């Protein structure tokens, strides 16, 4: 036990004396959460649009007022004719144009139908889509307003309610994802680097010719990083609560326990990587390429798993991050407990044990 | 508590690092492996310290088999690898403390063993190991290898890259450790250090050329040796190479060492030849052979 504590003490010296790894440990999480939370978002805010109003009557004015009153759009320009539309798009100053047809009010009153055309700049298809959805919904709410007093026969009323994230804030989706990525990267990369560093500097040679057992070396490497990763997780959760007003509906202790489980999972993966790579460089590349891309692409963080081709859906099952994101969303947004998350938890436990067993088995007691 | 090596062979891919090596190191002996880089010394060390497994042959350290009883061996040997292998970001004291702890001991417990060495680096005990000079590093590494009172000490080129004064000190330390019943296997590429060992094995290309006490190796040198010097060293080398009587000629410090094929060769014969080649300030003297001469002769 004293040997073990001595080993852990040594690891902490390494960590705190290496400014670079300290920065990765504590700087990266904060920067990433902020980046994902603020900059990378698929919501739209204050998008510049232009209006081409051929009728300029009471109804179009009301619609335009409604649109400019919303926080999603700001009206940048009023165009005079169709030819200006493309020029405006090409200048890149506006993302969309609303084109009201001639005699809008008159048609609406006499023919019960008037048309407004939404033109969007689809060089960025996601934004274009969102813009057209938002404008459509503003128009349909205006339409409801007009029909307030009139009863239309055979009407299907659609009531939509977004559960768990009523305002559809993308932060709610990113925080669990980013937390997963960061914990995975920091934990896996740092341990794999710290073990391969011993190989590279030759200190592993001395550690091998000592009474330290393989699992003592491995666990001794892991314990400091569990502590540091937990601190990281706490920082991320605090940031998401206080900066992004992310709710934590479920049990905080369960959240903590599941997070530690996932950290152990990532650490054991890191050890596994270090047992197969000979240099810090390789360990870093394998951690980055082998972990970051699958976590981002296949975990369901950004792209929904249900819309992936079948083979990729199968592969996504073996990615620990996929299960942890489900757990995080479950606890933070839905407020569910272990009763609903036992399956995902069990999968993570199983994977962790598997990785640890494999690393102990693969850990070389000799140099070759 | 000695070391026994029997018919050990080891190859990396196509390179034969060790070729059927056998020798014994007696308990309490200071045994030297002398040979140039690539002789297979480090490979042999790694096999004996249980870090590598030999392709063929067997070896025991302190009576334990290096393959089957590797755990026992790891408890009782001290190993100082050829490359400086301590934690550069830890201070002198932290390094020593760490190695004491993982061997389940403390600095105080075995202080008498390392005292001679440690007092020299103690003034720098709060300095990071990476910032020490070459000689200091080696002393620290030796302290770390000794801190658990090993029965057998493996030192792989401990004096490479160390200044002459520190080298001398280092060997004095080894001599003193030997008094404390520690068997020491040491390797070095410096032939002058060989004379300080009890017995040496001259190695090259994975084979042992000769194994004996240093004095015996020198005594068995078969030829008379002449040290030769003239005003023009480069031309001297060229001329000695084409001399019909030459058996060997190689630079040795500021002289050339020369042996002849004839057993009754005299200095005058060589002086006459060099005069014929218009050399000036000719100096030819018979001299005592050294380990290096033996090595050059054996590896011819």
XYZ file of C-alpha atoms in Angstrom, chain A residues 62-207:
146
model
C -48.724 43.678 -39.972
C -46.785 40.613 -41.059
C -43.589 42.594 -41.483
C -44.032 44.121 -38.053
C -44.504 40.714 -36.542
C -41.358 39.439 -38.191
C -39.204 42.354 -37.238
C -40.549 42.119 -33.692
C -39.287 38.554 -33.350
C -35.762 38.114 -32.031
C -34.931 35.721 -34.846
C -34.903 38.230 -37.681
C -33.860 41.757 -38.282
C -34.930 43.468 -41.448
C -31.949 44.836 -43.194
C -33.357 46.091 -46.441
C -36.495 46.760 -48.469
C -36.154 45.770 -52.097
C -37.964 47.327 -55.040
C -38.107 44.532 -57.608
C -37.216 40.893 -58.292
C -33.925 41.724 -59.931
C -32.537 43.035 -56.665
C -33.075 39.696 -54.917
C -30.173 37.907 -56.443
C -27.898 40.932 -56.128
C -28.697 41.079 -52.438
C -27.966 37.381 -51.972
C -24.731 37.676 -53.864
C -23.563 40.509 -51.669
C -24.083 38.107 -48.803
C -25.677 40.676 -46.560
C -28.967 38.864 -46.187
C -29.951 35.252 -45.687
C -33.559 35.405 -46.822
C -36.083 37.493 -48.712
C -39.832 37.652 -48.133
C -41.643 38.363 -51.363
C -45.273 39.505 -50.952
C -47.325 39.268 -54.111
C -49.259 42.159 -55.593
C -52.603 43.060 -54.018
C -51.941 40.861 -51.010
C -54.823 42.193 -48.849
C -57.275 42.294 -51.699
C -56.597 38.704 -52.693
C -56.759 37.616 -49.121
C -60.184 39.169 -48.684
C -61.713 38.316 -52.033
C -60.102 34.997 -52.948
C -59.365 33.933 -49.358
C -55.833 33.208 -50.459
C -52.717 35.294 -50.823
C -49.161 34.169 -51.363
C -45.890 35.150 -49.831
C -42.715 33.683 -51.186
C -39.791 32.832 -48.887
C -36.443 32.825 -50.627
C -33.468 31.663 -48.665
C -29.756 31.467 -49.244
C -29.224 27.721 -49.120
C -25.451 27.750 -49.299
C -25.896 26.894 -45.640
C -28.748 24.383 -45.827
C -29.324 24.042 -42.089
C -29.771 27.733 -41.564
C -31.922 28.028 -44.683
C -34.177 25.312 -43.372
C -34.485 26.854 -39.956
C -35.214 30.287 -41.414
C -37.991 28.954 -43.582
C -39.493 27.033 -40.638
C -39.403 30.054 -38.370
C -40.962 32.376 -40.948
C -43.636 29.828 -41.791
C -44.567 29.543 -38.173
C -44.796 33.320 -37.798
C -47.031 33.442 -40.883
C -49.264 30.670 -39.637
C -49.682 32.307 -36.280
C -50.723 35.453 -38.106
C -53.160 33.387 -40.096
C -54.662 32.049 -36.888
C -55.035 35.595 -35.705
C -57.036 36.446 -38.840
C -59.250 33.413 -38.458
C -59.832 34.006 -34.791
C -63.528 34.826 -35.131
C -64.349 32.588 -38.007
C -65.003 28.960 -37.536
C -63.649 26.746 -40.237
C -65.355 23.413 -40.620
C -63.273 20.235 -40.391
C -60.189 21.565 -38.829
C -57.420 19.443 -37.393
C -55.807 21.371 -34.603
C -52.145 20.521 -34.203
C -50.698 21.121 -30.775
C -47.006 20.599 -30.471
C -45.177 20.542 -27.179
C -41.511 19.985 -26.895
C -40.855 17.928 -23.799
C -37.670 18.343 -21.734
C -36.446 21.199 -23.860
C -39.480 23.348 -24.618
C -37.462 26.151 -26.146
C -35.436 23.722 -28.268
C -32.213 25.158 -26.944
C -29.321 23.511 -28.700
C -27.186 23.969 -25.605
C -29.186 21.172 -24.017
C -28.029 18.877 -26.727
C -24.428 20.062 -26.798
C -23.604 20.044 -23.112
C -23.995 16.271 -22.635
C -22.112 15.707 -25.872
C -19.273 18.054 -25.057
C -18.977 16.696 -21.554
C -18.694 13.223 -23.015
C -16.061 14.231 -25.557
C -13.969 16.092 -23.027
C -14.032 13.379 -20.398
C -13.232 10.776 -23.005
C -10.346 12.737 -24.502
C -8.801 14.064 -21.341
C -8.995 10.787 -19.513
C -7.964 8.482 -22.324
C -5.336 10.725 -23.848
C -3.678 11.758 -20.612
C -3.322 8.228 -19.236
C -2.143 6.765 -22.494
C 0.442 9.534 -22.807
C 1.621 9.231 -19.232
C 2.254 5.504 -19.565
C 3.940 5.730 -22.956
C 6.108 8.545 -21.599
C 7.590 6.090 -19.124
C 8.341 3.772 -22.012
C 9.901 6.540 -24.059
C 12.089 7.930 -21.275
C 13.255 4.474 -20.250
C 11.826 4.709 -16.748
C 9.516 1.819 -17.564
C 12.648 -0.321 -17.724
C 13.395 0.448 -14.081
C 9.763 0.100 -13.013
